[in-house]
């Protein structure tokens, strides 16, 4: 859904731009043709279009060809990360789907003809665009009509979610929607020291909220149960919206919703300690809903034999209850905007057998749905599967890589190696004396490696920076391959095998 406004061609152009940027060496035309299954004529045309689009963004931003190899030259102050978002936005705003949708949000039109005149699109074009837009809006339980005073029809909460996630997906990088409101004079107190991306997402959420309130007069009314839960969330780093012309109750509900959506949209707005404080505040409500979430999490920890460390358990409760609040009380499917897809193929490409883990999670959720039908009957199963995969991974103790170090050229070098690797990799590695039990062996000599189970690394010179660089890279690959996907190497799923 986040790519709804991008044509298949635009997606290919963006992928082509990323390919040129990320290739180890500048790719040739032939390599581009093979990578994207394009004919020579089409590949050349696409490259010229990218060249023109970059020049429109900045005349000094160039796609150049040197010895038939393509690369991008960035002017001072520009970068790939900034450019890719601007390019994506350019392709979106060119589409008639975006132009029609944006017009419908910003104004009210009495007829298709009136919308046609405002957008300089023919009525037949408008009719062809309205159909897929209606389908898109249906995901949010929102419809389009020209029969009344409003073109966007639905519950105010659903319309707000539609606008927040849609505009947040479109205006990325340094771009923000240019809604004409006087909302800028009404500040919202937020935490200091936010990153650029955190502040940008917050500003997009603020822009949509103030536009919907000030211009469209669409205020949110929360149910008593949702108001109670979101009040507990908002006790930490509280958000307060102050606008003239609205009742105290409306502004309270708007503040609570803003606070909740802020947590869902802005990664790590709260610290770990603050998330635990929020979890405790929600638990203290002692409602049927919060108690069921607690029991579900306890069942999860018990079924997968996870250690109930208080910090990890409360953080896990925070993530679970925030997700289930959304699914239970808002229940608008936004999985298409988020990265919740766990694909088997990605693991299989690395020869990692994920079947036991995914099967165990599926069986667990199916069994628990019988006990907690209200919590786990959501049609957004992808979000739940992803969340529980995270909770399992988050709460399984990593099995450290066992390393044995042998060095013959002096008596202190082995300790230098051990200390240096420990400083870099911490608890991801451990050192053992028995070489035959090691996963990874570091030596400057011959250790009859063929007879040992562990992988062998020949470390020639402790005073050579290049040797250290290679060693660090090799250890990282060992940790990644043997312990990174920790849930896939753990016996906690044995119950469901």
CSV table of C-alpha atoms in Angstrom, one decimal:
chain,number,residue,atom,x,y,z
A,1,UNK,CA,0.0,0.0,0.0
A,2,UNK,CA,2.9,2.4,0.6
A,3,UNK,CA,3.7,2.1,-3.1
A,4,UNK,CA,0.0,2.6,-4.2
A,5,UNK,CA,0.8,5.9,-5.9
A,6,UNK,CA,3.9,4.6,-7.7
A,7,UNK,CA,3.5,3.1,-11.2
A,8,UNK,CA,5.4,-0.1,-12.0
A,9,UNK,CA,7.7,1.9,-14.2
A,10,UNK,CA,8.5,4.4,-11.4
A,11,UNK,CA,9.3,1.5,-9.1
A,12,UNK,CA,11.7,0.2,-11.7
A,13,UNK,CA,13.3,3.6,-12.1
A,14,UNK,CA,13.9,3.9,-8.4
A,15,UNK,CA,15.3,0.3,-8.2
A,16,UNK,CA,17.6,1.1,-11.1
A,17,UNK,CA,18.8,4.3,-9.4
A,18,UNK,CA,19.5,2.2,-6.2
A,19,UNK,CA,21.3,-0.4,-8.2
A,20,UNK,CA,23.6,2.1,-9.8
A,21,UNK,CA,24.4,3.6,-6.4
A,22,UNK,CA,24.9,0.3,-4.5
A,23,UNK,CA,26.8,-1.6,-7.1
A,24,UNK,CA,30.4,-2.5,-6.0
A,25,UNK,CA,31.6,-1.1,-9.3
A,26,UNK,CA,29.7,1.2,-11.7
A,27,UNK,CA,27.5,-1.1,-13.8
A,28,UNK,CA,27.6,-1.2,-17.5
A,29,UNK,CA,24.5,-1.0,-19.8
A,30,UNK,CA,24.7,-4.7,-20.4
A,31,UNK,CA,24.7,-5.4,-16.7
A,32,UNK,CA,21.7,-3.1,-16.1
A,33,UNK,CA,19.8,-4.9,-18.9
A,34,UNK,CA,20.5,-8.3,-17.4
A,35,UNK,CA,19.7,-7.1,-13.8
A,36,UNK,CA,16.2,-5.7,-14.8
A,37,UNK,CA,15.4,-7.9,-17.8
A,38,UNK,CA,15.3,-4.8,-20.1
A,39,UNK,CA,15.9,-4.5,-23.8
A,40,UNK,CA,18.7,-2.2,-24.9
A,41,UNK,CA,16.3,0.5,-26.1
A,42,UNK,CA,14.2,0.4,-22.9
A,43,UNK,CA,17.3,0.5,-20.7
A,44,UNK,CA,18.7,3.5,-22.5
A,45,UNK,CA,15.3,5.3,-22.3
A,46,UNK,CA,15.0,4.6,-18.6
A,47,UNK,CA,18.6,5.9,-17.9
A,48,UNK,CA,17.9,9.1,-19.9
A,49,UNK,CA,14.7,9.6,-17.9
A,50,UNK,CA,16.6,9.2,-14.6
A,51,UNK,CA,19.2,11.6,-15.9
A,52,UNK,CA,16.4,14.2,-16.7
A,53,UNK,CA,14.7,13.7,-13.4
A,54,UNK,CA,17.9,14.2,-11.4
A,55,UNK,CA,18.6,17.4,-13.3
A,56,UNK,CA,15.2,18.7,-12.4
A,57,UNK,CA,16.0,18.1,-8.7
A,58,UNK,CA,19.4,19.8,-9.1
A,59,UNK,CA,21.2,20.8,-12.3
A,60,UNK,CA,24.5,19.6,-10.7
A,61,UNK,CA,23.0,16.2,-9.8
A,62,UNK,CA,24.2,14.1,-12.7
A,63,UNK,CA,24.0,10.5,-14.0
A,64,UNK,CA,27.2,10.1,-16.0
A,65,UNK,CA,28.7,7.5,-18.2
A,66,UNK,CA,32.4,6.7,-18.1
A,67,UNK,CA,33.8,3.9,-20.2
A,68,UNK,CA,30.2,2.6,-20.6
A,69,UNK,CA,29.8,2.5,-16.8
A,70,UNK,CA,27.0,4.4,-15.1
A,71,UNK,CA,27.5,6.4,-11.9
A,72,UNK,CA,25.9,9.4,-10.1
A,73,UNK,CA,27.7,12.6,-9.2
A,74,UNK,CA,26.3,14.5,-6.3
A,75,UNK,CA,26.9,18.2,-5.7
A,76,UNK,CA,28.1,19.4,-2.3
A,77,UNK,CA,25.4,19.1,0.3
A,78,UNK,CA,23.5,16.4,-1.5
A,79,UNK,CA,23.6,12.6,-1.1
A,80,UNK,CA,22.0,9.4,-2.3
A,81,UNK,CA,19.8,9.1,0.8
A,82,UNK,CA,18.3,12.6,0.3
A,83,UNK,CA,18.0,12.2,-3.5
A,84,UNK,CA,16.1,8.8,-3.4
A,85,UNK,CA,13.3,10.3,-1.3
A,86,UNK,CA,13.0,13.4,-3.5
A,87,UNK,CA,13.0,11.2,-6.6
A,88,UNK,CA,10.3,8.9,-5.1
A,89,UNK,CA,8.2,12.0,-4.2
A,90,UNK,CA,8.6,13.4,-7.7
A,91,UNK,CA,7.2,10.2,-9.2
A,92,UNK,CA,4.3,10.1,-6.8
A,93,UNK,CA,3.1,13.7,-7.2
A,94,UNK,CA,3.2,13.3,-11.0
A,95,UNK,CA,0.5,10.6,-10.8
A,96,UNK,CA,-3.1,11.5,-11.4
A,97,UNK,CA,-4.1,9.2,-8.5
A,98,UNK,CA,-2.1,11.4,-6.0
A,99,UNK,CA,-3.4,14.6,-7.6
A,100,UNK,CA,-7.1,13.5,-7.2
A,101,UNK,CA,-6.6,12.1,-3.7
A,102,UNK,CA,-4.8,15.2,-2.5
A,103,UNK,CA,-7.5,17.4,-4.0
A,104,UNK,CA,-10.3,15.4,-2.3
A,105,UNK,CA,-8.6,15.7,1.1
A,106,UNK,CA,-7.9,19.4,0.8
A,107,UNK,CA,-11.3,20.5,-0.6
A,108,UNK,CA,-14.9,19.4,-1.0
A,109,UNK,CA,-16.3,19.1,-4.5
A,110,UNK,CA,-20.0,19.0,-5.4
A,111,UNK,CA,-19.4,16.8,-8.5
A,112,UNK,CA,-16.9,14.9,-10.6
A,113,UNK,CA,-17.1,17.9,-13.0
A,114,UNK,CA,-16.0,20.3,-10.3
A,115,UNK,CA,-13.1,18.0,-9.3
A,116,UNK,CA,-12.2,17.7,-13.0
A,117,UNK,CA,-12.0,21.5,-13.4
A,118,UNK,CA,-9.9,21.9,-10.2
A,119,UNK,CA,-7.3,19.2,-11.3
A,120,UNK,CA,-7.3,19.9,-15.0
A,121,UNK,CA,-8.2,16.3,-15.6
A,122,UNK,CA,-11.0,15.1,-17.8
A,123,UNK,CA,-14.2,13.7,-16.1
A,124,UNK,CA,-13.5,10.3,-17.7
A,125,UNK,CA,-9.9,10.3,-16.3
A,126,UNK,CA,-11.4,11.2,-12.8
A,127,UNK,CA,-13.8,8.3,-13.0
A,128,UNK,CA,-11.0,5.9,-13.9
A,129,UNK,CA,-9.0,7.1,-10.9
A,130,UNK,CA,-11.8,7.1,-8.4
A,131,UNK,CA,-12.3,3.4,-8.7
A,132,UNK,CA,-8.8,2.3,-7.4
A,133,UNK,CA,-8.9,5.1,-4.9
A,134,UNK,CA,-12.2,3.8,-3.5
A,135,UNK,CA,-10.6,0.4,-3.2
A,136,UNK,CA,-7.6,1.9,-1.4
A,137,UNK,CA,-9.8,3.8,1.0
A,138,UNK,CA,-11.8,0.7,1.8
A,139,UNK,CA,-8.8,-0.7,3.7
A,140,UNK,CA,-9.5,2.1,6.2
A,141,UNK,CA,-13.3,1.7,6.1
A,142,UNK,CA,-13.6,5.0,4.3
A,143,UNK,CA,-15.5,5.8,1.1
A,144,UNK,CA,-15.7,8.6,-1.5
A,145,UNK,CA,-18.9,10.3,-2.4
A,146,UNK,CA,-20.1,13.5,-4.2
A,147,UNK,CA,-23.7,13.4,-2.8
A,148,UNK,CA,-23.2,15.4,0.4
A,149,UNK,CA,-21.1,18.1,2.0
A,150,UNK,CA,-18.1,15.8,2.4
A,151,UNK,CA,-16.3,13.8,-0.3
A,152,UNK,CA,-14.4,11.6,2.3
A,153,UNK,CA,-17.0,9.5,4.2
A,154,UNK,CA,-16.2,7.5,7.3
A,155,UNK,CA,-15.5,7.6,11.0
A,156,UNK,CA,-13.3,10.6,11.9
A,157,UNK,CA,-10.8,8.2,13.5
A,158,UNK,CA,-10.6,6.1,10.4
A,159,UNK,CA,-10.1,9.1,8.2
A,160,UNK,CA,-7.3,10.4,10.4
A,161,UNK,CA,-5.5,7.0,10.3
A,162,UNK,CA,-5.9,7.0,6.5
A,163,UNK,CA,-4.4,10.5,6.2
A,164,UNK,CA,-1.6,9.9,8.7
A,165,UNK,CA,-0.3,6.7,7.2
A,166,UNK,CA,-0.8,7.8,3.6
A,167,UNK,CA,0.9,11.2,3.9
A,168,UNK,CA,3.6,9.7,6.1
A,169,UNK,CA,4.4,7.2,3.4
A,170,UNK,CA,4.5,9.9,0.7
A,171,UNK,CA,6.4,12.7,2.4
A,172,UNK,CA,9.6,11.0,3.4
A,173,UNK,CA,13.2,12.3,3.8
A,174,UNK,CA,13.0,16.1,4.2
A,175,UNK,CA,9.6,16.6,2.6
A,176,UNK,CA,6.4,17.6,4.5
A,177,UNK,CA,2.8,18.2,3.3
A,178,UNK,CA,2.1,21.8,2.7
A,179,UNK,CA,-1.3,22.0,4.3
A,180,UNK,CA,-2.5,25.6,4.6
A,181,UNK,CA,-3.3,25.9,8.3
A,182,UNK,CA,-2.3,28.2,11.1
A,183,UNK,CA,-1.2,25.2,13.1
A,184,UNK,CA,2.4,26.4,13.3
A,185,UNK,CA,1.5,28.9,15.9
A,186,UNK,CA,0.3,26.2,18.3
A,187,UNK,CA,3.3,24.3,19.5
A,188,UNK,CA,3.3,20.8,20.8
A,189,UNK,CA,5.8,20.0,23.6
A,190,UNK,CA,7.9,17.0,22.6
A,191,UNK,CA,11.2,15.6,23.7
A,192,UNK,CA,14.4,17.3,22.9
A,193,UNK,CA,17.3,15.7,21.0
A,194,UNK,CA,15.1,14.0,18.4
A,195,UNK,CA,16.8,12.8,15.2
A,196,UNK,CA,16.0,14.4,11.8
A,197,UNK,CA,13.8,11.4,10.8
A,198,UNK,CA,12.0,11.3,14.2
A,199,UNK,CA,11.2,15.0,14.0
A,200,UNK,CA,10.1,14.7,10.4
A,201,UNK,CA,7.6,11.9,11.2
A,202,UNK,CA,6.3,14.0,14.1
A,203,UNK,CA,5.9,17.0,12.0
A,204,UNK,CA,3.9,15.0,9.4
A,205,UNK,CA,1.7,13.7,12.1
A,206,UNK,CA,1.2,17.2,13.5
A,207,UNK,CA,0.5,18.6,10.0
A,208,UNK,CA,-2.2,16.1,9.3
A,209,UNK,CA,-3.8,16.4,12.7
A,210,UNK,CA,-3.9,20.2,12.7
A,211,UNK,CA,-5.2,20.2,9.1
A,212,UNK,CA,-8.0,17.7,9.9
A,213,UNK,CA,-8.9,19.8,13.0
A,214,UNK,CA,-8.5,23.4,11.8
A,215,UNK,CA,-9.5,23.1,8.2
A,216,UNK,CA,-11.8,20.1,8.0
A,217,UNK,CA,-13.2,20.3,11.6
A,218,UNK,CA,-13.0,16.5,11.9
A,219,UNK,CA,-12.5,15.9,15.7
A,220,UNK,CA,-11.9,12.5,17.2
A,221,UNK,CA,-14.0,11.0,20.0
A,222,UNK,CA,-12.4,8.1,21.8
A,223,UNK,CA,-14.4,5.3,23.5
A,224,UNK,CA,-14.1,5.2,27.3
A,225,UNK,CA,-12.0,2.0,27.2
A,226,UNK,CA,-9.6,3.4,24.6
A,227,UNK,CA,-9.4,6.7,26.5
A,228,UNK,CA,-8.5,4.9,29.7
A,229,UNK,CA,-5.7,2.9,28.0
A,230,UNK,CA,-4.3,5.9,26.1
A,231,UNK,CA,-4.3,8.0,29.2
A,232,UNK,CA,-2.0,5.5,30.8
A,233,UNK,CA,0.3,5.7,27.7
A,234,UNK,CA,0.3,9.5,27.8
A,235,UNK,CA,1.4,9.8,31.5
A,236,UNK,CA,5.0,9.4,30.2
A,237,UNK,CA,6.3,12.2,28.0
A,238,UNK,CA,2.8,13.5,27.8
A,239,UNK,CA,1.5,15.3,24.8
A,240,UNK,CA,-1.0,18.2,25.1
A,241,UNK,CA,-2.8,19.8,22.1
A,242,UNK,CA,-4.1,23.3,22.7
A,243,UNK,CA,-6.3,24.8,20.0
A,244,UNK,CA,-9.0,27.5,20.3
A,245,UNK,CA,-12.6,26.6,19.4
A,246,UNK,CA,-12.6,23.0,20.7
A,247,UNK,CA,-13.9,21.6,23.9
A,248,UNK,CA,-11.7,20.3,26.7
A,249,UNK,CA,-12.8,16.8,26.1
A,250,UNK,CA,-12.1,16.9,22.3
A,251,UNK,CA,-8.6,18.3,22.9
A,252,UNK,CA,-7.9,15.7,25.5
A,253,UNK,CA,-8.9,12.9,23.1
A,254,UNK,CA,-6.9,14.5,20.3
A,255,UNK,CA,-3.9,14.7,22.6
A,256,UNK,CA,-4.2,11.0,23.6
A,257,UNK,CA,-4.6,9.8,20.0
A,258,UNK,CA,-1.6,12.0,18.9
A,259,UNK,CA,0.5,10.5,21.8
A,260,UNK,CA,-0.4,7.0,20.8
A,261,UNK,CA,0.2,7.4,17.1
A,262,UNK,CA,3.5,9.1,17.9
A,263,UNK,CA,4.7,6.0,19.6
A,264,UNK,CA,3.6,3.8,16.6
A,265,UNK,CA,5.2,6.0,14.0
A,266,UNK,CA,8.4,7.4,15.6
A,267,UNK,CA,10.8,4.7,16.5
A,268,UNK,CA,12.2,4.9,20.1
A,269,UNK,CA,10.5,8.1,21.0
A,270,UNK,CA,10.5,6.7,24.5
A,271,UNK,CA,13.6,5.2,26.1
A,272,UNK,CA,13.6,1.6,27.4
A,273,UNK,CA,13.1,2.8,30.9
A,274,UNK,CA,10.1,5.0,29.8
A,275,UNK,CA,8.6,2.1,27.9
A,276,UNK,CA,8.7,0.1,31.1
A,277,UNK,CA,7.0,2.9,33.0
A,278,UNK,CA,4.3,2.9,30.4
A,279,UNK,CA,3.9,-0.8,30.7
A,280,UNK,CA,3.5,-0.6,34.5
A,281,UNK,CA,0.9,2.2,34.1
A,282,UNK,CA,-1.1,0.1,31.7
A,283,UNK,CA,-0.8,-3.0,34.0
A,284,UNK,CA,-2.0,-0.9,36.9
A,285,UNK,CA,-5.4,-0.4,35.2
A,286,UNK,CA,-6.2,-4.0,36.0
A,287,UNK,CA,-8.9,-4.3,33.3
A,288,UNK,CA,-10.1,-7.4,31.5
A,289,UNK,CA,-8.2,-6.4,28.4
A,290,UNK,CA,-4.9,-5.6,30.1
A,291,UNK,CA,-5.1,-8.8,32.3
A,292,UNK,CA,-5.7,-10.9,29.1
A,293,UNK,CA,-2.7,-9.3,27.5
A,294,UNK,CA,-0.6,-10.1,30.6
A,295,UNK,CA,-1.8,-13.7,30.7
A,296,UNK,CA,-1.2,-14.1,26.9
A,297,UNK,CA,2.4,-12.9,27.4
A,298,UNK,CA,2.9,-15.2,30.4
A,299,UNK,CA,1.7,-18.1,28.3
A,300,UNK,CA,4.1,-17.2,25.5
A,301,UNK,CA,7.1,-17.1,27.9
A,302,UNK,CA,6.1,-20.4,29.4
A,303,UNK,CA,5.4,-22.2,26.1
A,304,UNK,CA,8.8,-21.2,24.7
A,305,UNK,CA,10.7,-21.6,28.0
A,306,UNK,CA,11.9,-18.0,28.1
A,307,UNK,CA,13.5,-16.5,31.1
A,308,UNK,CA,11.1,-14.0,32.7
A,309,UNK,CA,13.7,-11.2,33.2
A,310,UNK,CA,11.6,-8.3,34.6
A,311,UNK,CA,13.1,-5.7,32.2
A,312,UNK,CA,12.6,-7.8,29.1
A,313,UNK,CA,9.2,-9.0,30.2
A,314,UNK,CA,7.9,-5.5,30.8
A,315,UNK,CA,9.4,-4.3,27.5
A,316,UNK,CA,7.8,-7.2,25.8
A,317,UNK,CA,4.5,-6.3,27.4
A,318,UNK,CA,4.8,-2.8,26.1
A,319,UNK,CA,5.2,-3.9,22.5
A,320,UNK,CA,2.5,-6.5,22.8
A,321,UNK,CA,-0.1,-4.3,24.5
A,322,UNK,CA,0.6,-1.3,22.1
A,323,UNK,CA,0.0,-3.6,19.1
A,324,UNK,CA,-3.1,-5.1,20.6
A,325,UNK,CA,-4.6,-1.7,21.6
A,326,UNK,CA,-4.3,-0.8,18.0
A,327,UNK,CA,-5.7,-4.0,16.7
A,328,UNK,CA,-8.5,-4.2,19.3
A,329,UNK,CA,-9.7,-0.6,19.4
A,330,UNK,CA,-8.7,1.0,16.0
A,331,UNK,CA,-8.4,-2.1,13.8
A,332,UNK,CA,-7.6,-0.3,10.5
A,333,UNK,CA,-5.2,-2.5,8.5
A,334,UNK,CA,-2.0,-0.6,8.0
A,335,UNK,CA,0.3,-3.6,7.5
A,336,UNK,CA,0.8,-2.6,3.9
A,337,UNK,CA,2.7,0.5,5.0
A,338,UNK,CA,5.0,-1.3,7.4
A,339,UNK,CA,7.7,-3.9,7.3
A,340,UNK,CA,5.9,-7.0,8.7
A,341,UNK,CA,6.7,-9.5,5.9
A,342,UNK,CA,8.8,-12.4,7.1
A,343,UNK,CA,9.6,-14.3,3.9
A,344,UNK,CA,10.8,-17.9,4.0
A,345,UNK,CA,12.7,-17.5,0.8
A,346,UNK,CA,15.1,-15.0,2.3
A,347,UNK,CA,16.1,-17.5,5.0
A,348,UNK,CA,16.2,-20.5,2.6
A,349,UNK,CA,18.6,-18.6,0.3
A,350,UNK,CA,21.0,-18.7,3.3
A,351,UNK,CA,20.3,-22.4,3.9
A,352,UNK,CA,18.6,-21.5,7.3
A,353,UNK,CA,15.7,-23.8,8.2
A,354,UNK,CA,13.0,-21.5,9.6
A,355,UNK,CA,10.2,-24.1,9.4
A,356,UNK,CA,10.3,-25.1,13.1
A,357,UNK,CA,10.2,-21.6,14.4
A,358,UNK,CA,7.4,-20.3,12.1
A,359,UNK,CA,5.4,-23.5,12.6
A,360,UNK,CA,5.8,-23.2,16.4
A,361,UNK,CA,4.6,-19.6,16.4
A,362,UNK,CA,1.6,-20.4,14.2
A,363,UNK,CA,0.5,-23.3,16.4
A,364,UNK,CA,1.0,-21.2,19.5
A,365,UNK,CA,-1.2,-18.4,18.2
A,366,UNK,CA,-3.8,-20.8,17.0
A,367,UNK,CA,-4.0,-22.5,20.4
A,368,UNK,CA,-4.1,-19.1,22.3
A,369,UNK,CA,-6.8,-17.8,20.0
A,370,UNK,CA,-9.2,-20.4,21.6
A,371,UNK,CA,-8.5,-18.8,25.0
A,372,UNK,CA,-8.2,-15.2,23.9
A,373,UNK,CA,-10.5,-14.9,20.9
A,374,UNK,CA,-11.0,-11.1,21.2
A,375,UNK,CA,-7.2,-10.5,21.2
A,376,UNK,CA,-6.1,-12.9,18.5
A,377,UNK,CA,-9.0,-13.0,16.0
A,378,UNK,CA,-7.7,-10.0,14.1
A,379,UNK,CA,-7.5,-10.3,10.3
A,380,UNK,CA,-4.1,-8.6,10.5
A,381,UNK,CA,-2.4,-11.9,11.3
A,382,UNK,CA,0.8,-10.7,9.5
A,383,UNK,CA,1.3,-8.1,12.2
A,384,UNK,CA,0.8,-10.5,15.0
A,385,UNK,CA,3.1,-13.2,13.5
A,386,UNK,CA,5.8,-10.6,13.0
A,387,UNK,CA,5.4,-9.2,16.5
A,388,UNK,CA,5.7,-12.7,18.2
A,389,UNK,CA,8.7,-13.5,16.0
A,390,UNK,CA,10.3,-10.3,17.4
A,391,UNK,CA,9.3,-11.2,21.0
A,392,UNK,CA,10.8,-14.7,20.6
A,393,UNK,CA,14.0,-13.3,19.1
A,394,UNK,CA,14.2,-10.5,21.7
A,395,UNK,CA,13.8,-12.8,24.7
A,396,UNK,CA,16.1,-15.7,23.7
A,397,UNK,CA,19.6,-15.5,25.1
A,398,UNK,CA,22.2,-15.6,22.3
A,399,UNK,CA,24.4,-18.6,22.2
A,400,UNK,CA,27.9,-16.9,22.0
A,401,UNK,CA,30.4,-17.9,19.4
A,402,UNK,CA,33.1,-20.1,21.1
A,403,UNK,CA,36.6,-18.9,20.1
A,404,UNK,CA,40.0,-20.5,20.8
A,405,UNK,CA,43.2,-18.3,20.4
A,406,UNK,CA,46.7,-19.7,19.8
A,407,UNK,CA,49.7,-17.5,19.2
A,408,UNK,CA,53.3,-18.6,19.1
A,409,UNK,CA,55.4,-15.5,18.3
A,410,UNK,CA,55.2,-14.0,21.8
A,411,UNK,CA,53.5,-14.8,25.1
A,412,UNK,CA,51.1,-11.7,25.3
A,413,UNK,CA,49.7,-11.6,21.8
A,414,UNK,CA,46.9,-14.1,22.5
A,415,UNK,CA,45.6,-11.9,25.3
A,416,UNK,CA,45.8,-8.8,23.1
A,417,UNK,CA,43.6,-10.7,20.5
A,418,UNK,CA,41.1,-11.8,23.2
A,419,UNK,CA,40.8,-8.3,24.7
A,420,UNK,CA,40.4,-6.6,21.4
A,421,UNK,CA,37.7,-9.0,20.1
A,422,UNK,CA,35.9,-8.8,23.4
A,423,UNK,CA,35.8,-5.0,23.2
A,424,UNK,CA,34.2,-5.2,19.8
A,425,UNK,CA,31.8,-8.1,20.1
A,426,UNK,CA,31.0,-8.2,23.8
A,427,UNK,CA,28.7,-11.0,24.8
A,428,UNK,CA,28.3,-12.3,21.2
A,429,UNK,CA,31.6,-14.2,21.7
A,430,UNK,CA,33.3,-16.2,24.4
A,431,UNK,CA,36.8,-17.7,24.7
A,432,UNK,CA,37.5,-21.3,25.6
A,433,UNK,CA,40.7,-23.2,26.3
A,434,UNK,CA,39.7,-26.5,24.6
A,435,UNK,CA,40.5,-26.1,21.0
A,436,UNK,CA,38.5,-29.2,20.0
A,437,UNK,CA,35.3,-27.5,21.4
A,438,UNK,CA,35.7,-24.2,19.6
A,439,UNK,CA,33.5,-22.8,16.8
A,440,UNK,CA,36.3,-20.6,15.6
A,441,UNK,CA,40.1,-21.0,15.9
A,442,UNK,CA,42.5,-18.1,15.6
A,443,UNK,CA,46.2,-19.0,15.3
A,444,UNK,CA,49.5,-17.9,13.7
A,445,UNK,CA,50.5,-21.5,13.3
A,446,UNK,CA,49.3,-24.8,11.9
A,447,UNK,CA,46.7,-26.5,14.2
A,448,UNK,CA,45.8,-29.5,12.0
A,449,UNK,CA,42.6,-27.6,11.3
A,450,UNK,CA,41.2,-30.4,9.1
A,451,UNK,CA,40.9,-32.6,12.2
A,452,UNK,CA,39.0,-29.9,14.2
A,453,UNK,CA,35.3,-29.0,14.2
A,454,UNK,CA,35.8,-25.2,14.3
A,455,UNK,CA,36.6,-22.9,11.4
A,456,UNK,CA,40.3,-21.9,11.2
A,457,UNK,CA,41.7,-18.4,10.8
A,458,UNK,CA,45.4,-17.8,10.2
A,459,UNK,CA,46.4,-14.5,11.9
A,460,UNK,CA,49.9,-13.6,10.7
A,461,UNK,CA,50.8,-10.3,12.4
A,462,UNK,CA,49.2,-8.6,15.4
A,463,UNK,CA,50.9,-5.3,14.4
A,464,UNK,CA,49.4,-5.3,10.9
A,465,UNK,CA,46.1,-3.2,10.7
A,466,UNK,CA,45.0,-5.0,7.5
A,467,UNK,CA,45.2,-8.4,9.4
A,468,UNK,CA,43.1,-6.9,12.1
A,469,UNK,CA,40.5,-5.7,9.6
A,470,UNK,CA,40.3,-9.1,8.0
A,471,UNK,CA,40.0,-10.8,11.4
A,472,UNK,CA,37.2,-8.5,12.6
A,473,UNK,CA,35.3,-9.0,9.3
A,474,UNK,CA,35.7,-12.8,9.6
A,475,UNK,CA,34.5,-12.9,13.2
A,476,UNK,CA,31.5,-10.8,12.3
A,477,UNK,CA,30.6,-13.3,9.5
A,478,UNK,CA,31.0,-16.2,12.1
A,479,UNK,CA,28.7,-14.5,14.6
A,480,UNK,CA,26.1,-13.7,11.9
A,481,UNK,CA,26.1,-17.2,10.4
A,482,UNK,CA,26.1,-19.1,13.7
A,483,UNK,CA,24.3,-17.0,16.3
A,484,UNK,CA,22.7,-13.9,14.8
A,485,UNK,CA,19.3,-15.6,14.0
A,486,UNK,CA,19.3,-16.8,17.6
A,487,UNK,CA,15.7,-18.1,17.6
A,488,UNK,CA,16.6,-20.5,14.7
A,489,UNK,CA,19.4,-22.1,16.8
A,490,UNK,CA,17.5,-22.6,20.1
A,491,UNK,CA,15.7,-25.5,21.6
A,492,UNK,CA,12.8,-23.4,22.8
A,493,UNK,CA,10.6,-24.4,19.9
A,494,UNK,CA,10.9,-28.1,20.7
A,495,UNK,CA,7.3,-28.3,22.1
A,496,UNK,CA,5.9,-27.7,18.6
A,497,UNK,CA,8.2,-29.9,16.5
